[in-house]
Amino acid sequence: CLQSGVGVPGKDPAAAFRLFQEATETEEPLALTNLGLCWETGNGTGSGKDPKRAFDLYRRAAGAGEPRGMTLLADQYSDQNN
């Protein structure tokens, strides 16, 4: 995983971010979730955090039935209400 450095020669969050972006062009649910995580944390984006982009990506992933996307979207709603 380029994002964490597990199973590859080195960690490269920016490369992981680019690959997630490419995979979201086909609305691949797990890629939507992973790209949302990049935007939520700012990891690999090159421009910092963007909670609104993360929310939209989680919403799309959840709509496609991706379990982690559903959980992260629920967390976003919970955070808005606290």
mmCIF file of C-alpha atoms in Angstrom:
data_model
loop_
_atom_site.group_PDB
_atom_site.id
_atom_site.type_symbol
_atom_site.label_atom_id
_atom_site.label_comp_id
_atom_site.label_asym_id
_atom_site.label_seq_id
_atom_site.Cartn_x
_atom_site.Cartn_y
_atom_site.Cartn_z
ATOM 1 C CA CYS A 1 0.000 0.000 0.000
ATOM 2 C CA LEU A 2 1.618 3.219 -1.132
ATOM 3 C CA GLN A 3 -0.319 5.216 1.434
ATOM 4 C CA SER A 4 1.080 3.339 4.433
ATOM 5 C CA GLY A 5 4.233 1.805 2.954
ATOM 6 C CA VAL A 6 3.113 -1.743 3.758
ATOM 7 C CA GLY A 7 4.152 -4.305 1.134
ATOM 8 C CA VAL A 8 5.975 -1.795 -1.071
ATOM 9 C CA PRO A 9 9.543 -0.437 -1.007
ATOM 10 C CA GLY A 10 8.474 2.923 0.395
ATOM 11 C CA LYS A 11 5.613 5.099 1.516
ATOM 12 C CA ASP A 12 4.293 7.500 -1.144
ATOM 13 C CA PRO A 13 1.008 9.164 -0.098
ATOM 14 C CA ALA A 14 1.018 11.476 -3.134
ATOM 15 C CA ALA A 15 1.197 8.510 -5.531
ATOM 16 C CA ALA A 16 -1.585 6.760 -3.598
ATOM 17 C CA PHE A 17 -3.690 9.923 -3.841
ATOM 18 C CA ARG A 18 -3.213 10.067 -7.633
ATOM 19 C CA LEU A 19 -4.161 6.404 -8.016
ATOM 20 C CA PHE A 20 -7.273 6.846 -5.866
ATOM 21 C CA GLN A 21 -8.249 9.824 -8.047
ATOM 22 C CA GLU A 22 -7.903 7.727 -11.205
ATOM 23 C CA ALA A 23 -9.970 4.907 -9.714
ATOM 24 C CA THR A 24 -12.777 7.290 -8.724
ATOM 25 C CA GLU A 25 -13.311 8.189 -12.382
ATOM 26 C CA THR A 26 -15.287 4.944 -12.630
ATOM 27 C CA GLU A 27 -16.993 5.556 -9.249
ATOM 28 C CA GLU A 28 -15.140 2.608 -7.682
ATOM 29 C CA PRO A 29 -16.598 2.607 -4.129
ATOM 30 C CA LEU A 30 -13.463 1.719 -2.168
ATOM 31 C CA ALA A 31 -11.443 4.303 -4.086
ATOM 32 C CA LEU A 32 -14.092 6.925 -3.234
ATOM 33 C CA THR A 33 -13.694 6.077 0.444
ATOM 34 C CA ASN A 34 -9.898 6.101 0.305
ATOM 35 C CA LEU A 35 -9.797 9.399 -1.571
ATOM 36 C CA GLY A 36 -12.203 10.813 1.006
ATOM 37 C CA LEU A 37 -9.795 9.779 3.742
ATOM 38 C CA CYS A 38 -6.975 11.553 1.904
ATOM 39 C CA TRP A 39 -9.012 14.764 1.804
ATOM 40 C CA GLU A 40 -10.160 14.403 5.425
ATOM 41 C CA THR A 41 -6.594 14.012 6.697
ATOM 42 C CA GLY A 42 -4.761 15.988 4.005
ATOM 43 C CA ASN A 43 -2.553 12.948 3.406
ATOM 44 C CA GLY A 44 -1.060 13.054 -0.099
ATOM 45 C CA THR A 45 -3.272 15.855 -1.399
ATOM 46 C CA GLY A 46 -0.534 18.463 -1.699
ATOM 47 C CA SER A 47 -3.003 21.144 -0.630
ATOM 48 C CA GLY A 48 -4.114 20.117 2.847
ATOM 49 C CA LYS A 49 -7.459 19.019 4.217
ATOM 50 C CA ASP A 50 -10.812 19.541 2.507
ATOM 51 C CA PRO A 51 -13.681 18.268 4.663
ATOM 52 C CA LYS A 52 -16.309 19.162 2.047
ATOM 53 C CA ARG A 53 -14.626 17.007 -0.592
ATOM 54 C CA ALA A 54 -14.246 14.198 1.932
ATOM 55 C CA PHE A 55 -17.951 14.406 2.801
ATOM 56 C CA ASP A 56 -18.973 14.248 -0.868
ATOM 57 C CA LEU A 57 -16.719 11.262 -1.531
ATOM 58 C CA TYR A 58 -18.024 9.409 1.538
ATOM 59 C CA ARG A 59 -21.592 10.161 0.412
ATOM 60 C CA ARG A 60 -20.906 8.687 -3.037
ATOM 61 C CA ALA A 61 -19.161 5.635 -1.550
ATOM 62 C CA ALA A 62 -21.996 5.048 0.904
ATOM 63 C CA GLY A 63 -24.530 5.374 -1.917
ATOM 64 C CA ALA A 64 -22.665 2.595 -3.719
ATOM 65 C CA GLY A 65 -22.905 0.379 -0.617
ATOM 66 C CA GLU A 66 -19.289 0.644 0.549
ATOM 67 C CA PRO A 67 -19.369 -0.180 4.313
ATOM 68 C CA ARG A 68 -16.436 1.973 5.419
ATOM 69 C CA GLY A 69 -17.774 4.871 3.355
ATOM 70 C CA MET A 70 -21.091 4.489 5.194
ATOM 71 C CA THR A 71 -19.358 4.554 8.561
ATOM 72 C CA LEU A 72 -17.237 7.582 7.706
ATOM 73 C CA LEU A 73 -20.284 9.423 6.349
ATOM 74 C CA ALA A 74 -22.166 8.661 9.574
ATOM 75 C CA ASP A 75 -19.177 9.993 11.532
ATOM 76 C CA GLN A 76 -19.320 13.202 9.499
ATOM 77 C CA TYR A 77 -23.020 13.652 10.301
ATOM 78 C CA SER A 78 -22.335 12.892 13.959
ATOM 79 C CA ASP A 79 -19.541 15.468 14.088
ATOM 80 C CA GLN A 80 -21.866 18.097 12.586
ATOM 81 C CA ASN A 81 -24.404 17.476 15.326
ATOM 82 C CA ASN A 82 -21.935 17.758 18.214
#
